Amino acid sequence: MKHVTRQHATIASIASQWQVATSVAKVGRDREGGSVADKHLTPEELAERVGVPVSTVYQWNSRGGGPRFMKIGRYVRYKVVDVNAWEESLYVEQAAG
């Protein structure tokens, strides 16, 4: 029975981590007590999140078309709330019929 309990605890831990990491359109608190909305993603994290090469993310930055970003010194970062808003703007309404 200990094995099953330990396995359930591991599954619950993984599920919890996934919810914090993905937090698509959720505004809450992360494990450190900070707002998920205030979290910043790197270009690599954004590329992984949307399933595109990192070079595509950098092209969006220079040509437009991607989420709003900020420069912190020489580093590019994306606020999760900005990425969520950008993702929402990508939905295509289908015509009835």
PDB file of C-alpha atoms in Angstrom:
ATOM      1  CA  MET A   1       0.000   0.000   0.000  1.00  0.00           C
ATOM      2  CA  LYS A   2       2.907   2.352   0.646  1.00  0.00           C
ATOM      3  CA  HIS A   3       3.927   2.068  -3.013  1.00  0.00           C
ATOM      4  CA  VAL A   4       0.484   3.151  -4.205  1.00  0.00           C
ATOM      5  CA  THR A   5       0.389   6.075  -1.747  1.00  0.00           C
ATOM      6  CA  ARG A   6       3.868   7.220  -2.786  1.00  0.00           C
ATOM      7  CA  GLN A   7       2.894   6.904  -6.461  1.00  0.00           C
ATOM      8  CA  HIS A   8      -0.234   9.014  -5.889  1.00  0.00           C
ATOM      9  CA  ALA A   9       1.834  11.641  -4.066  1.00  0.00           C
ATOM     10  CA  THR A  10       4.292  11.747  -6.985  1.00  0.00           C
ATOM     11  CA  ILE A  11       1.478  12.087  -9.514  1.00  0.00           C
ATOM     12  CA  ALA A  12      -0.132  14.842  -7.458  1.00  0.00           C
ATOM     13  CA  SER A  13       3.213  16.651  -7.208  1.00  0.00           C
ATOM     14  CA  ILE A  14       3.790  16.445 -10.970  1.00  0.00           C
ATOM     15  CA  ALA A  15       0.242  17.646 -11.676  1.00  0.00           C
ATOM     16  CA  SER A  16       0.727  20.563  -9.299  1.00  0.00           C
ATOM     17  CA  GLN A  17       4.018  21.554 -10.941  1.00  0.00           C
ATOM     18  CA  TRP A  18       2.427  21.336 -14.387  1.00  0.00           C
ATOM     19  CA  GLN A  19      -0.445  23.602 -13.356  1.00  0.00           C
ATOM     20  CA  VAL A  20       1.952  26.226 -12.016  1.00  0.00           C
ATOM     21  CA  ALA A  21       4.239  26.012 -15.057  1.00  0.00           C
ATOM     22  CA  THR A  22       1.510  26.185 -17.678  1.00  0.00           C
ATOM     23  CA  SER A  23      -0.949  28.499 -15.913  1.00  0.00           C
ATOM     24  CA  VAL A  24      -2.594  29.408 -19.202  1.00  0.00           C
ATOM     25  CA  ALA A  25      -4.888  32.367 -18.495  1.00  0.00           C
ATOM     26  CA  LYS A  26      -4.791  31.834 -14.737  1.00  0.00           C
ATOM     27  CA  VAL A  27      -3.773  34.584 -12.409  1.00  0.00           C
ATOM     28  CA  GLY A  28      -2.872  33.241  -9.007  1.00  0.00           C
ATOM     29  CA  ARG A  29       0.141  32.677  -6.834  1.00  0.00           C
ATOM     30  CA  ASP A  30       3.155  30.575  -7.727  1.00  0.00           C
ATOM     31  CA  ARG A  31       5.041  28.472  -5.182  1.00  0.00           C
ATOM     32  CA  GLU A  32       7.227  31.397  -4.153  1.00  0.00           C
ATOM     33  CA  GLY A  33       4.132  33.481  -3.394  1.00  0.00           C
ATOM     34  CA  GLY A  34       4.530  35.759  -6.415  1.00  0.00           C
ATOM     35  CA  SER A  35       1.805  36.415  -8.899  1.00  0.00           C
ATOM     36  CA  VAL A  36       1.831  34.059 -11.892  1.00  0.00           C
ATOM     37  CA  ALA A  37       0.799  37.085 -13.945  1.00  0.00           C
ATOM     38  CA  ASP A  38       4.100  38.745 -13.029  1.00  0.00           C
ATOM     39  CA  LYS A  39       6.227  35.809 -14.206  1.00  0.00           C
ATOM     40  CA  HIS A  40       8.465  36.452 -17.177  1.00  0.00           C
ATOM     41  CA  LEU A  41       9.268  33.942 -19.915  1.00  0.00           C
ATOM     42  CA  THR A  42      12.506  33.758 -21.870  1.00  0.00           C
ATOM     43  CA  PRO A  43      12.440  33.469 -25.677  1.00  0.00           C
ATOM     44  CA  GLU A  44      13.316  29.784 -25.250  1.00  0.00           C
ATOM     45  CA  GLU A  45      10.396  29.222 -22.865  1.00  0.00           C
ATOM     46  CA  LEU A  46       7.999  31.015 -25.220  1.00  0.00           C
ATOM     47  CA  ALA A  47       9.222  28.942 -28.173  1.00  0.00           C
ATOM     48  CA  GLU A  48       8.684  25.739 -26.215  1.00  0.00           C
ATOM     49  CA  ARG A  49       5.261  26.879 -25.025  1.00  0.00           C
ATOM     50  CA  VAL A  50       3.942  27.557 -28.525  1.00  0.00           C
ATOM     51  CA  GLY A  51       5.941  24.866 -30.325  1.00  0.00           C
ATOM     52  CA  VAL A  52       8.059  26.979 -32.654  1.00  0.00           C
ATOM     53  CA  PRO A  53      11.826  27.359 -33.104  1.00  0.00           C
ATOM     54  CA  VAL A  54      13.522  30.042 -31.017  1.00  0.00           C
ATOM     55  CA  SER A  55      14.550  31.763 -34.271  1.00  0.00           C
ATOM     56  CA  THR A  56      10.847  32.317 -35.032  1.00  0.00           C
ATOM     57  CA  VAL A  57      10.390  34.060 -31.684  1.00  0.00           C
ATOM     58  CA  TYR A  58      13.291  36.406 -32.475  1.00  0.00           C
ATOM     59  CA  GLN A  59      11.788  37.094 -35.919  1.00  0.00           C
ATOM     60  CA  TRP A  60       8.510  38.066 -34.243  1.00  0.00           C
ATOM     61  CA  ASN A  61      10.463  40.496 -32.078  1.00  0.00           C
ATOM     62  CA  SER A  62      12.083  42.200 -35.052  1.00  0.00           C
ATOM     63  CA  ARG A  63       9.220  42.006 -37.579  1.00  0.00           C
ATOM     64  CA  GLY A  64       6.173  41.989 -35.330  1.00  0.00           C
ATOM     65  CA  GLY A  65       3.528  39.332 -34.998  1.00  0.00           C
ATOM     66  CA  GLY A  66       4.444  37.902 -31.616  1.00  0.00           C
ATOM     67  CA  PRO A  67       3.499  38.850 -28.087  1.00  0.00           C
ATOM     68  CA  ARG A  68       4.518  42.141 -26.538  1.00  0.00           C
ATOM     69  CA  PHE A  69       7.986  41.890 -25.020  1.00  0.00           C
ATOM     70  CA  MET A  70      10.340  43.903 -22.877  1.00  0.00           C
ATOM     71  CA  LYS A  71      14.072  44.347 -22.792  1.00  0.00           C
ATOM     72  CA  ILE A  72      15.757  44.096 -19.425  1.00  0.00           C
ATOM     73  CA  GLY A  73      19.271  45.174 -20.270  1.00  0.00           C
ATOM     74  CA  ARG A  74      20.198  42.919 -23.165  1.00  0.00           C
ATOM     75  CA  TYR A  75      17.652  40.254 -22.236  1.00  0.00           C
ATOM     76  CA  VAL A  76      14.236  39.822 -23.867  1.00  0.00           C
ATOM     77  CA  ARG A  77      11.391  38.762 -21.582  1.00  0.00           C
ATOM     78  CA  TYR A  78       7.647  38.180 -21.990  1.00  0.00           C
ATOM     79  CA  LYS A  79       5.077  38.669 -19.229  1.00  0.00           C
ATOM     80  CA  VAL A  80       2.766  35.662 -18.970  1.00  0.00           C
ATOM     81  CA  VAL A  81      -0.293  37.941 -19.097  1.00  0.00           C
ATOM     82  CA  ASP A  82       0.964  39.441 -22.379  1.00  0.00           C
ATOM     83  CA  VAL A  83       1.560  35.980 -23.841  1.00  0.00           C
ATOM     84  CA  ASN A  84      -1.934  34.893 -22.735  1.00  0.00           C
ATOM     85  CA  ALA A  85      -3.478  37.989 -24.377  1.00  0.00           C
ATOM     86  CA  TRP A  86      -1.528  37.379 -27.578  1.00  0.00           C
ATOM     87  CA  GLU A  87      -2.602  33.724 -27.651  1.00  0.00           C
ATOM     88  CA  GLU A  88      -6.238  34.762 -27.196  1.00  0.00           C
ATOM     89  CA  SER A  89      -5.898  37.154 -30.147  1.00  0.00           C
ATOM     90  CA  LEU A  90      -4.875  34.247 -32.403  1.00  0.00           C
ATOM     91  CA  TYR A  91      -8.225  32.462 -32.245  1.00  0.00           C
ATOM     92  CA  VAL A  92     -10.058  32.347 -35.549  1.00  0.00           C
ATOM     93  CA  GLU A  93     -13.823  32.563 -35.567  1.00  0.00           C
ATOM     94  CA  GLN A  94     -15.334  30.054 -37.990  1.00  0.00           C
ATOM     95  CA  ALA A  95     -18.278  31.024 -40.135  1.00  0.00           C
ATOM     96  CA  ALA A  96     -21.488  29.091 -39.532  1.00  0.00           C
ATOM     97  CA  GLY A  97     -22.630  26.842 -42.236  1.00  0.00           C
TER      98      GLY A  97
END
